[in-house]
XYZ file of C-alpha atoms in Angstrom:
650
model
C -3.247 -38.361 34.951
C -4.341 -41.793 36.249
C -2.531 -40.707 39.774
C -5.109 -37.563 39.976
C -8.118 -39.503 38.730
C -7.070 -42.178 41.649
C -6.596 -39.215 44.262
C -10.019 -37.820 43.453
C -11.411 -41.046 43.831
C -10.528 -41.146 47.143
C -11.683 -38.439 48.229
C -14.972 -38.972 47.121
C -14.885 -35.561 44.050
C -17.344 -35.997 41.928
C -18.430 -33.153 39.391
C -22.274 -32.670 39.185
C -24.643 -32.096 36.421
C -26.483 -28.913 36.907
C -29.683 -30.156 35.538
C -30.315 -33.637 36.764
C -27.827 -33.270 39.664
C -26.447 -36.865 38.556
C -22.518 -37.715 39.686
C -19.788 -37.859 37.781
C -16.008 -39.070 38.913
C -14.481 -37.498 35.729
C -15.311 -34.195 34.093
C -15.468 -35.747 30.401
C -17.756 -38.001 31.014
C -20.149 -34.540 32.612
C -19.333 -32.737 29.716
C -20.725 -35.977 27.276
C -23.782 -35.742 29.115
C -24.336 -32.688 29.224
C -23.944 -32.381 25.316
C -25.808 -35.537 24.485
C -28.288 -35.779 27.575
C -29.177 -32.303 27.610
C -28.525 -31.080 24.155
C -26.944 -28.266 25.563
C -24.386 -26.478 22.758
C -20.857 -26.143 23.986
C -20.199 -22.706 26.090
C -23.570 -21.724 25.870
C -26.042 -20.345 29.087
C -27.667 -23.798 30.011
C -24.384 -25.251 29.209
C -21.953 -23.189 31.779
C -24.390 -23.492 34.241
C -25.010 -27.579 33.662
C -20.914 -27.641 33.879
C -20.103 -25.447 36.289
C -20.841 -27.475 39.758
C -17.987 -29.769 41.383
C -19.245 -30.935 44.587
C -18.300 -33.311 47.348
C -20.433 -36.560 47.774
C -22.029 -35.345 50.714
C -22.954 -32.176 48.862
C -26.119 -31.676 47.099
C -27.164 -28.446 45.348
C -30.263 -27.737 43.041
C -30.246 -26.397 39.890
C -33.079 -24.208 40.556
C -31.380 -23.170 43.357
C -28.511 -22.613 41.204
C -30.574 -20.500 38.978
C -32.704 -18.962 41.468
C -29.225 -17.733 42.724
C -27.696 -16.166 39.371
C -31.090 -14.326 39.399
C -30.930 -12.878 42.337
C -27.804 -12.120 44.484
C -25.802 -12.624 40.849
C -22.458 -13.343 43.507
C -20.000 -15.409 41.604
C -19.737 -17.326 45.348
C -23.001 -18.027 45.439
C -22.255 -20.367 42.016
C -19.396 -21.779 43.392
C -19.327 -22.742 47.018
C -16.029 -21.877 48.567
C -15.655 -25.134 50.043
C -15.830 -26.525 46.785
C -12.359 -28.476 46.544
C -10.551 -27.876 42.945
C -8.832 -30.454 40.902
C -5.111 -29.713 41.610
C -4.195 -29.376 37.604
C -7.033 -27.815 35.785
C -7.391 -28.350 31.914
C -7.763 -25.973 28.973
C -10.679 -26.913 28.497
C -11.837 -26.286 32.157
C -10.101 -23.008 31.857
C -12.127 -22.165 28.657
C -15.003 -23.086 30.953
C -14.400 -20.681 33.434
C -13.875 -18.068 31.070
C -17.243 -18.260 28.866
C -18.735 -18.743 32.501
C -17.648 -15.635 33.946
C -18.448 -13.733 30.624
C -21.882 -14.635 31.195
C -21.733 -13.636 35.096
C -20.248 -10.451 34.387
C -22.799 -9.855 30.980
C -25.845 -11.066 33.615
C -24.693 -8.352 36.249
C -23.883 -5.491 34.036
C -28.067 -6.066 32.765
C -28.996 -6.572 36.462
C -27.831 -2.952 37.388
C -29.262 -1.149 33.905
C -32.546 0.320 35.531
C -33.066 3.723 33.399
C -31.569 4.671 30.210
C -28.050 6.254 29.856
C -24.244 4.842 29.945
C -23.899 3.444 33.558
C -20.434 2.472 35.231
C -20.308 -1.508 36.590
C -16.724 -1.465 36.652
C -13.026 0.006 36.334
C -9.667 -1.182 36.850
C -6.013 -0.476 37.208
C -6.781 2.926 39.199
C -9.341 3.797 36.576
C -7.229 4.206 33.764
C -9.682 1.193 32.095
C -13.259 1.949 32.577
C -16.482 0.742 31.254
C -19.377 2.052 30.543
C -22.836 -0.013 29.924
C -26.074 1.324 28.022
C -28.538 -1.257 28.379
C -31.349 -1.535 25.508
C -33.887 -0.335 28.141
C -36.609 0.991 25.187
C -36.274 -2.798 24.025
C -35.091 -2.342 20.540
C -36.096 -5.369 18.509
C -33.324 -4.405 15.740
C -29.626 -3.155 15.477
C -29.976 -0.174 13.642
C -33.112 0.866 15.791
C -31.394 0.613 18.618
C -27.735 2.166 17.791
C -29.563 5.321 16.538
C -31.032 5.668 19.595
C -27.746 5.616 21.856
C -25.908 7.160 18.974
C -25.790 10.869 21.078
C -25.331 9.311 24.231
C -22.346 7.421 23.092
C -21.051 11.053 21.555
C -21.471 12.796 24.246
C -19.820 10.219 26.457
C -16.894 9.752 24.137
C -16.356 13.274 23.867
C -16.706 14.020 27.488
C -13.734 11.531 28.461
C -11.636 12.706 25.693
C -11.388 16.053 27.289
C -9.796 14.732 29.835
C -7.291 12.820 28.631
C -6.636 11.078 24.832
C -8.244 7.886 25.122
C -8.530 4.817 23.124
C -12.227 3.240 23.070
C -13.587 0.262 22.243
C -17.343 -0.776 21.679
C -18.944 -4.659 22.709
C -22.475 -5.121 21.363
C -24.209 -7.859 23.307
C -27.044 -9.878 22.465
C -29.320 -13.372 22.412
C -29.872 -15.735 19.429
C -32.184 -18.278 19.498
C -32.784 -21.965 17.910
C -35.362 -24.024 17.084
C -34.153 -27.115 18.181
C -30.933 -25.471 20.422
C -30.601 -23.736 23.561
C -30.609 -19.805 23.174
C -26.675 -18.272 22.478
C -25.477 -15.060 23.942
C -23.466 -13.284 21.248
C -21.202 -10.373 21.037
C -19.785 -7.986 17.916
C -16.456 -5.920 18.942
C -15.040 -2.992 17.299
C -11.092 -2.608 17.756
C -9.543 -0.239 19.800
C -9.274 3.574 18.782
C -7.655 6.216 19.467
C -9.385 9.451 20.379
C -8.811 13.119 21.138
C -10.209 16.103 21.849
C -10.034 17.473 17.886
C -10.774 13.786 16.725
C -14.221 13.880 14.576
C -15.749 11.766 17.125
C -19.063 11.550 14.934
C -17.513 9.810 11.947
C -15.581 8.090 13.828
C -18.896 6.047 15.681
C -20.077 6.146 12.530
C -17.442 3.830 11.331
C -17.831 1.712 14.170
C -21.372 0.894 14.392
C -20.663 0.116 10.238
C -17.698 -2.368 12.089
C -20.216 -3.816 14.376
C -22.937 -4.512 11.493
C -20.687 -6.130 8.961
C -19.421 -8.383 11.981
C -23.511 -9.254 12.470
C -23.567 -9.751 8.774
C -21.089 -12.501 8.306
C -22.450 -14.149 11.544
C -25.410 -14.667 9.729
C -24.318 -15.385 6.688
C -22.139 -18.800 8.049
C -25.880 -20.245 8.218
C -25.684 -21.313 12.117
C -29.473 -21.310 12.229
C -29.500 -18.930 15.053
C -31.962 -15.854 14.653
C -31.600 -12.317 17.185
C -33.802 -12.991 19.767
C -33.126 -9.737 22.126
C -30.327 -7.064 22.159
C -28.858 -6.542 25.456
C -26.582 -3.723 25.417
C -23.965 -1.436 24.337
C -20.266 -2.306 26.371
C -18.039 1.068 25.722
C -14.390 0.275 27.226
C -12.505 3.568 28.001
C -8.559 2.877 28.314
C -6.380 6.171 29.072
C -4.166 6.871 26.360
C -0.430 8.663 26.466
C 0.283 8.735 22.984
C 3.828 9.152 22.421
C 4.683 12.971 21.844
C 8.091 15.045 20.903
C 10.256 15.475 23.688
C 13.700 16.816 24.840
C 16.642 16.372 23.240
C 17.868 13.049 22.225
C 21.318 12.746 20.486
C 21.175 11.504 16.226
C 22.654 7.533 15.712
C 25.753 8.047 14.486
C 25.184 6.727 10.745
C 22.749 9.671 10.780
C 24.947 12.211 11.909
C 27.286 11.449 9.352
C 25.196 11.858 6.509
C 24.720 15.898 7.703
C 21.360 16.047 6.315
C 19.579 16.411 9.733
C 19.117 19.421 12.142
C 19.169 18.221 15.616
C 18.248 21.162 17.697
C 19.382 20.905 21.413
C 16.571 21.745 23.656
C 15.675 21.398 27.219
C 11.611 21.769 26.856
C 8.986 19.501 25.323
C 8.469 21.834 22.482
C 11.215 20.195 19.424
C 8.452 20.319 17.361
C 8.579 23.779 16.901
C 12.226 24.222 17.002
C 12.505 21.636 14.104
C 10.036 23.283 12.269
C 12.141 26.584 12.624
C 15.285 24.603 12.254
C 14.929 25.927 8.373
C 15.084 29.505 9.260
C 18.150 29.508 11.736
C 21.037 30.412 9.966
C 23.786 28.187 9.395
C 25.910 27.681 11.699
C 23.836 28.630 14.683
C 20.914 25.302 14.627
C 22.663 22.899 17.031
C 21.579 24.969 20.188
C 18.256 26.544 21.268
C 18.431 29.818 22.230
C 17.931 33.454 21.073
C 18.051 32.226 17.637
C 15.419 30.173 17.454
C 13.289 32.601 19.358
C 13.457 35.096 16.941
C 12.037 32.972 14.612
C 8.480 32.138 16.379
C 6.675 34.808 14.644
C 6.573 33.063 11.353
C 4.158 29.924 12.307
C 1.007 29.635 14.578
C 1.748 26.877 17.167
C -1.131 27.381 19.081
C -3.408 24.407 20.142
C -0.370 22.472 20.556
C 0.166 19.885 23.047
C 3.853 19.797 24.900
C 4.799 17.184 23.924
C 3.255 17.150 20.585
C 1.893 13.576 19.235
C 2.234 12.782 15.950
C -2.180 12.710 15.448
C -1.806 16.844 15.935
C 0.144 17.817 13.331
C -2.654 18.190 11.246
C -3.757 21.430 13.451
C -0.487 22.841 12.972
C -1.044 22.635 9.143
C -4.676 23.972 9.515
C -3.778 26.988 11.368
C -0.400 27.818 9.257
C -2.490 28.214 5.635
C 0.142 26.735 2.537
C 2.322 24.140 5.197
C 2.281 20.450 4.696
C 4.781 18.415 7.411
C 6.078 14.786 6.642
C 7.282 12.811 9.752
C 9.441 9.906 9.306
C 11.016 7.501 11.371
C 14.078 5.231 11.865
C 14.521 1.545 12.380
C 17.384 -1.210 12.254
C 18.518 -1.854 8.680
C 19.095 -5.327 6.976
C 22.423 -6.505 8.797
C 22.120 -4.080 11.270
C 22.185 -3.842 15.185
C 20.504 -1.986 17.412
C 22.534 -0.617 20.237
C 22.614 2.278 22.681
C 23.198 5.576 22.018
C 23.306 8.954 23.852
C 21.986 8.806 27.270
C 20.578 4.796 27.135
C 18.746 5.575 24.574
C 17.859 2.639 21.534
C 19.291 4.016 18.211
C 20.028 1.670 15.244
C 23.927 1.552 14.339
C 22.471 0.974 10.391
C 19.367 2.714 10.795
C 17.225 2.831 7.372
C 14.149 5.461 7.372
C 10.964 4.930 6.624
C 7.396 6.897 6.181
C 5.076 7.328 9.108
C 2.829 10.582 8.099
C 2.976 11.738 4.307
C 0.909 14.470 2.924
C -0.926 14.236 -0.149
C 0.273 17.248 -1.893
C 2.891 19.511 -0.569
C 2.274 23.018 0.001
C 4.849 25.746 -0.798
C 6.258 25.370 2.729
C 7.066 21.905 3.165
C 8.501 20.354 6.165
C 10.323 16.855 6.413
C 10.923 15.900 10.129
C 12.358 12.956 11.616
C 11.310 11.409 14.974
C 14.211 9.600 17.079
C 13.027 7.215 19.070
C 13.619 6.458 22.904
C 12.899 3.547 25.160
C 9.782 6.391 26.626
C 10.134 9.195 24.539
C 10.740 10.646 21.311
C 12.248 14.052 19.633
C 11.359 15.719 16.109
C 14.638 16.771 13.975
C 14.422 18.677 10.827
C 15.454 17.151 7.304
C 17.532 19.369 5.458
C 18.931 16.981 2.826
C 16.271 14.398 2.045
C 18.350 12.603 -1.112
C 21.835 12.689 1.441
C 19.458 10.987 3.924
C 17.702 8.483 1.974
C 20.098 8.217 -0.943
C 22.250 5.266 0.769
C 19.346 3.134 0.606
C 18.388 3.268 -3.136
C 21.665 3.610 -4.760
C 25.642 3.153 -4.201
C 25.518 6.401 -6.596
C 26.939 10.257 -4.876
C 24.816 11.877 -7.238
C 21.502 13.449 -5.820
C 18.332 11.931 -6.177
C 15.249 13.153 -7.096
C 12.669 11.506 -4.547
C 8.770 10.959 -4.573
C 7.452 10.694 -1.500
C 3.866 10.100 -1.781
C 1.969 6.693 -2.469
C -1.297 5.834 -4.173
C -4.039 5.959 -2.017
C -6.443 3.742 -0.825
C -9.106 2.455 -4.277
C -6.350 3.712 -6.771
C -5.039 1.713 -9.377
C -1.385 1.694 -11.574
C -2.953 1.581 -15.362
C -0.751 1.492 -19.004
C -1.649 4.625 -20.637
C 1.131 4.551 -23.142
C -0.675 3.323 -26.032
C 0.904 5.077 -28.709
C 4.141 3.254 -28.040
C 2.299 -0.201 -28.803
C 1.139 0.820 -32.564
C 3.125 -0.987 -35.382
C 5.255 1.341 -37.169
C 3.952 1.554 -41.471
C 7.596 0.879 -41.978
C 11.100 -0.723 -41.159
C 14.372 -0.360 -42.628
C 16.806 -3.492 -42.321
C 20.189 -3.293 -43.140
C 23.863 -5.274 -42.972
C 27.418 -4.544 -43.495
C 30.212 -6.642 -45.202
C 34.030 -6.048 -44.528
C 36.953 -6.861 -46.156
C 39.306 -7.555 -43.988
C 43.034 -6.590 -44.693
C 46.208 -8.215 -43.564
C 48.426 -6.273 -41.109
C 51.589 -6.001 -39.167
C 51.030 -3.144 -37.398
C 51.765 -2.918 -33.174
C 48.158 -2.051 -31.682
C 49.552 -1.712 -27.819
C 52.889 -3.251 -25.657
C 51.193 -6.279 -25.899
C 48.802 -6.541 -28.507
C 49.917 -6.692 -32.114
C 47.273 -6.076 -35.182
C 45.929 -9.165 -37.243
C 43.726 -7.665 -40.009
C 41.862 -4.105 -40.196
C 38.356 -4.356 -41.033
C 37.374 -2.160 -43.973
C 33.420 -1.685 -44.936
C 33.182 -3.186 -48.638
C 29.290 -3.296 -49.352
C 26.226 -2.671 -47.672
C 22.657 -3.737 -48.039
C 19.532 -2.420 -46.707
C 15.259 -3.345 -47.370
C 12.314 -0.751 -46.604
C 9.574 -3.713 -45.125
C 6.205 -1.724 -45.649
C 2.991 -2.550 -43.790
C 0.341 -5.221 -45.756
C -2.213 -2.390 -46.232
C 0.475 0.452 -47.323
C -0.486 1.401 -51.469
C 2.270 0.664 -53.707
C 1.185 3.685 -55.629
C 1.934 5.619 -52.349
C 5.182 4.339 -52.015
C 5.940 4.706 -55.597
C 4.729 8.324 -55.457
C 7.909 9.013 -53.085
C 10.579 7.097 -54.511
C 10.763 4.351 -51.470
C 12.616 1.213 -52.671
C 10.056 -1.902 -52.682
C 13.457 -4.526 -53.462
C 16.506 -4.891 -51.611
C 19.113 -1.920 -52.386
C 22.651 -3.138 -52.688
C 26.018 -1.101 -52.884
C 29.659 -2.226 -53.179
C 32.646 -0.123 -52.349
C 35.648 -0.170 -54.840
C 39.121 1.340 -54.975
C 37.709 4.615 -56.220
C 34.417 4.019 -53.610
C 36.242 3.264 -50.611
C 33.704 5.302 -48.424
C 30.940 2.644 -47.691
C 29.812 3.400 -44.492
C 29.593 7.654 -45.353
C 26.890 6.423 -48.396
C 25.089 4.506 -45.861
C 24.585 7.151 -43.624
C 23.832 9.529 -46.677
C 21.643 6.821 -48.821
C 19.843 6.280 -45.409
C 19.102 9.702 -44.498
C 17.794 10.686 -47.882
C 15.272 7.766 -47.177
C 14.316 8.878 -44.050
C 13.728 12.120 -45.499
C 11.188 10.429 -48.140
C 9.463 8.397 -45.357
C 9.043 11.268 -43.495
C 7.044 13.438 -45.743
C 5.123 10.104 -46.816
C 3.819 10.208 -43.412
C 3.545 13.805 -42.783
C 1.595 14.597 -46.536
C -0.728 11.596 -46.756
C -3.723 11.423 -45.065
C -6.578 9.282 -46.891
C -10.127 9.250 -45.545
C -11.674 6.482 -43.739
C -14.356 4.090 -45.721
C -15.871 1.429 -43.574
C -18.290 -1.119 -44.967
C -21.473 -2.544 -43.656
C -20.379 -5.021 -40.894
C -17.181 -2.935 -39.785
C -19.943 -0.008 -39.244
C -22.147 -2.179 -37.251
C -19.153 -3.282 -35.330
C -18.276 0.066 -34.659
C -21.689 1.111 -33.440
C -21.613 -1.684 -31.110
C -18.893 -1.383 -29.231
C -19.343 0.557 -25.573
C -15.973 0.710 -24.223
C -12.840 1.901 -25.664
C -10.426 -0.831 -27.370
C -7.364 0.712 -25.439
C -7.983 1.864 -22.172
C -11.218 -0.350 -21.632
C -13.233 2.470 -20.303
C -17.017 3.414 -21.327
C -17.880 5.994 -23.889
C -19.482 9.539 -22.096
C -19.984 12.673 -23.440
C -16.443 13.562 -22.201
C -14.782 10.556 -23.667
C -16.900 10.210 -26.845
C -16.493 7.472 -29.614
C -14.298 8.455 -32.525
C -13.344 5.544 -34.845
C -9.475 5.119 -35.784
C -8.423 4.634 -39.179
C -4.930 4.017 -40.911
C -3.763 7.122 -42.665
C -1.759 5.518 -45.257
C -5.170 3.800 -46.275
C -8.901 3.418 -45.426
C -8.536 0.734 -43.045
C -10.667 1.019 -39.880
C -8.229 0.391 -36.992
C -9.774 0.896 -33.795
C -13.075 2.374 -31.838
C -11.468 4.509 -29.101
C -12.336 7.405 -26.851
C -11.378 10.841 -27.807
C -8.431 10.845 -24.955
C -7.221 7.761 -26.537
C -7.548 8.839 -30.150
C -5.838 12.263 -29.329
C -2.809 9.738 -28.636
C -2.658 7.725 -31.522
C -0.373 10.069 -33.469
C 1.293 9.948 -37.025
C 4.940 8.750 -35.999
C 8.261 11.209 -36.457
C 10.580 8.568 -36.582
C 11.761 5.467 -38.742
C 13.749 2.598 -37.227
C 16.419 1.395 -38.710
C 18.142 -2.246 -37.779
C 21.602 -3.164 -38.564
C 22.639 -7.040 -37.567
C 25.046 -6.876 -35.172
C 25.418 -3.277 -34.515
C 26.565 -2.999 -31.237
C 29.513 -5.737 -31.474
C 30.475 -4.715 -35.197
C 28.436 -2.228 -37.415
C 28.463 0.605 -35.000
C 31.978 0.921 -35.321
C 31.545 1.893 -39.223
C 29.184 4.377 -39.009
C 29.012 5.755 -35.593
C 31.768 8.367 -36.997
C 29.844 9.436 -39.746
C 26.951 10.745 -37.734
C 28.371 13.699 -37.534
C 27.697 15.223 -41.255
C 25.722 17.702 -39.956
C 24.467 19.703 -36.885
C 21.410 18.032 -36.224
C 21.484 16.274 -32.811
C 22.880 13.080 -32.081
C 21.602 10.496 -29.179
C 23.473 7.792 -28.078
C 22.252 4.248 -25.697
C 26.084 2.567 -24.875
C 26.179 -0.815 -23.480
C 30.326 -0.036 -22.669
C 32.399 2.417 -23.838
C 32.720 0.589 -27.195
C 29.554 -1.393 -27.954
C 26.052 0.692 -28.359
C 22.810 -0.775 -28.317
C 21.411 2.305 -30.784
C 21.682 5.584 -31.906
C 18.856 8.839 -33.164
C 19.909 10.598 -35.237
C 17.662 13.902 -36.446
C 17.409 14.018 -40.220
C 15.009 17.364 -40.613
C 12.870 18.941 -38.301
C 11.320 17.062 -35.522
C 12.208 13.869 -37.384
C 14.538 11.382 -36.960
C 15.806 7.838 -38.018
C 16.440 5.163 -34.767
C 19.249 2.943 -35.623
C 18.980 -0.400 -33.458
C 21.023 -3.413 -33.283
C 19.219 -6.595 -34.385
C 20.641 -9.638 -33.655
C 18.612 -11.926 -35.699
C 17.223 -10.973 -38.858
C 13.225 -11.355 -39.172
C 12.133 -13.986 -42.081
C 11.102 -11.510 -44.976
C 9.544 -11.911 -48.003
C 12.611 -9.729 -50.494
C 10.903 -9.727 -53.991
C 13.825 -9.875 -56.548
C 16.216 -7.416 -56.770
C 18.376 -6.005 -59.308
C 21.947 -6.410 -57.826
């Protein structure tokens, strides 16, 4: 504020440039200078030190002596003189100062104390439960990969030594220099994120991974074009933080939507070991699982539980399933449903009064012994329970339906990809059957209900139906097989009155005919010049898109009803492609009106009968088996497609 700026003037504070020692009553005006005097980029070396100097008027420092300092004694005092007086209300952007200055400091010591190869310790914190560890590039590695390889075993070894001491989570900071041709050099750093290790973790693959981390980080620092090359690699920072990962322990009481559900074993223990008593939670017998005692400790001969921890984390389950050969274990967890509240529950602990659950480890495959546990929670803590009803558990949050649900519990893994496979289902049938009903409709006087009292009854009079046949479908071939190429009509009469029985009849009959049509005829394929050179061309399959191998090989697809060539596909996708066993049939307005003639006259025979209702009284379509393994699918069709009818003989 003006006020400060006034105060300061005062008392004669001036902030000094670290290179020309010039004076300065306001910091902005240093930090212009800096940048357009000097040339110096923003938070670099030069740039922290040219900044980092507010002195009285009466107080005159060097910036060789400055530098000759950071060389030497490296004592953050020594850069900033305690009697130094500080601006009562730093800004961020002094504060961001500070920070990329002590970076530097800190970076500037840590290569001060690297005198022979190996991880060195400059520093710990919070009663060494964070530690770090330094490897300076002491062989002077000119590039990344030369020098990683080199510390590679070191860093192993290190890794592996702390993580028999406690689980850990790790870190790695590679430091280095960039130059400039025109700007001042740039100390740069790639991080990894924090990881957790234990003593069974593969710490090989797992440094692996990171020094892949640290060179795709390098990579796209390159790749913004900054102009800065690597001048020199520093070091290797490796940041050891103690780890308590969060592990099964005693007994903590089920939220009370959970209980009521009774698809979870909560076995009462007073140990850290509910793992294993939810795992033998399944072999208890009912009626006995609430309490650990006797019961369950009959039961410890069927599963190794050795290598354990007490508690056991989550991260060790997978030894448990390694030395028990044919057991997979799915943990899942709870959390505060849509609407919900979370509350307290048994003992202060945090349950969710509409608690929804959700996946945290899920196997692959599931072995013959499978295992669904549960975790609950605490504000510290948390305790396995064994799953005996996964539907009753989950079912609430798929479906208001009682009925018991069939559940998959896996996902698609990481690269895999949902594809259409159902080709078959996309080929145009050869032919169609579309037919309507008229009704005559017959005055009444006849009381339907208490309140309801008959107008007219609706009696089928005529019906009409056409077979539409594909373009490329012979008419000798549908001659051959008696199938009607004009519009069939029939008209009910006093003596006829049973209209809707000689549709289902005259209908079947047809079916029949189509369906030896299809089944008999089978004509070779011709393909002329340009449709074979087409073919031969082609190097992926025209369903599923994939190449041609000598497991998927090219087989071209023809029409069977006539030479046509159709498709180039891969065998797989060929072997698909099958004749249809079915005709479809479409009545206008069958669900709201037609159904209701016919639907009773389905019945003339044994064969099975399907049924898709929209209600109780309208269905969207029936199947209907006509001979053996084929049937005719009779749909409702609300508007009629424009056909071509040639003329028919009504």
């Amino acid at each position: 504020s003006n006020m400060l700026r006034h105060e300061k003037s005062h008392k004669q504070i001036k902030f000094q440039c670290g290179r020309c020692k010039q004076d300065f009553t306001r910091q902005s005006n240093l930090t212009d200078h800096v940048q357009k005097k000097h040339g110096f980029v923003k938070y670099g070396s030069e740039y922290n030190l040219a900044m980092g100097i507010a002195v009285g008027q009466q107080q005159s420092i060097s910036s060789m002596g400055i530098v000759n300092s950071v060389a030497s004694t490296l004592n953050v005092n020594d850069i900033i003189p305690q009697q130094v007086p500080t601006p009562p209300a730093p800004s961020v952007k002094r504060a961001k100062t500070n920070s990329a200055r002590n970076i530097v400091k800190f970076k500037k010591a840590r290569i001060g104390m690297v005198n022979t190869p190996g991880f060195i310790e400059p520093d710990s914190a919070l009663d060494r439960t964070v530690v770090w560890y330094y490897r300076g590039n002491t062989e002077n590695c000119a590039s990344y990969q030369t020098f990683l390889e080199s510390i590679k075993l070191e860093l192993i070894e290190k890794i592996n030594y702390c993580v028999r001491i406690n689980p850990i989570k790790y870190n790695l900071k590679l430091e280095s220099v960039y130059a400039h041709r025109e700007l001042p050099a740039e100390d740069r750093a790639f991080k990894t994120m924090s990881r957790e290790a234990y003593i069974h973790s593969d710490v090989r693959a797992m440094v692996d991974e990171d020094f892949a981390a640290l060179m795709s980080e390098e990579d796209r620092y390159m790749k913004k074009g900054s102009g800065f090359t690597l001048s020199s690699i520093d070091g290797l920072l490796l940041g050891i933080y103690e780890h308590t990962p969060l592990g099964g322990s005693s007994y903590i009481p089920l939220p009370e939507n959970i209980m009521r559900k009774k698809a979870v074993i909560n076995p009462m223990n007073i140990d850290d070991d509910c793992f294993k008593w939810a795992i033998l939670a399944r072999h208890v017998p009912v009626g006995h699982r609430n309490h650990v005692g006797q019961n369950y400790y009959n039961e410890e001969h069927r599963y190794d539980f050795s290598e354990l921890s007490s508690p056991t984390p989550i991260s060790e389950i997978h030894i448990f399933e390694r030395r028990n050969k044919g057991v997979s274990v799915n943990v899942y967890g709870l959390k505060p449903g849509k609407g919900g509240k979370v509350g307290k529950g048994g003992k202060g602990e945090k349950v969710g009064k509409e608690s929804v659950v959700y996946p945290i480890r899920v196997v692959e495959n599931e072995k013959a012994e499978h295992f669904d546990l549960l975790v609950i929670e605490g504000s510290e803590r948390m305790h396995y329970t064994y799953i005996s009803n996964f539907s009753r558990l989950v079912r609430s949050q798929k479906t208001l339906h009682t009925n018991r649900l069939f559940i998959c519990k896996s996902y698609a893994g990481r690269g895999e990809v949902l594809g259409f496979n159902g080709w078959a289902n996309m080929q145009r049938h050869p032919f169609a059957i579309y037919a309507d009903f008229e009704a005559l409709l017959e005055k009444q006087t006849e009381r339907v209900g208490a309140s309801t009292d008959g107008i007219h009854a609706h009696h089928p009079m005529s019906y009409g139906y056409f077979v539409k046949a594909a373009a490329d479908v012979p008419v000798a071939l549908m001659e051959k097989y008696n199938i009607p190429q004009t519009p069939v009509i029939y008209r009910g009469s006093g003596s006829r009155d049973e209209v809707a029985k000689h549709f289902v009849a005259s209908v079947t009959a047809l079916t029949i005919r189509l369906g030896n049509l299809l089944k008999a005829t089978n004509v070779p394929i011709s393909m002329g010049v340009e449709e074979l050179r087409a073919h031969n061309a082609k190097s992926v399959c025209d369903m599923c898109k994939l190449g041609f191998t000598e497991t998927r090989w090219k087989v071209a697809d023809h029409c069977h009803l006539s030479e046509r060539l159709r498709h180039t596909l891969c065998s797989p996708c060929n072997l698909k492609l099958t004749t249809p066993k079915f005709v479809p049939c479409f009545l206008h307005n069958l669900s709201k009106y037609d159904a209701h003639f016919i639907v009773t006259e389905l019945g003339y025979n044994k064969e099975s009968i399907t049924v898709i209702p929209n209600t109780e009284e309208n269905y969207i379509s029936f199947s209907k088996r006509v001979i053996y393994l084929f049937i005719v699918h009779i749909h409702s069709l609300v508007k009629i497609p424009l056909i071509d009818l040639p003329n028919s003989n009504l």
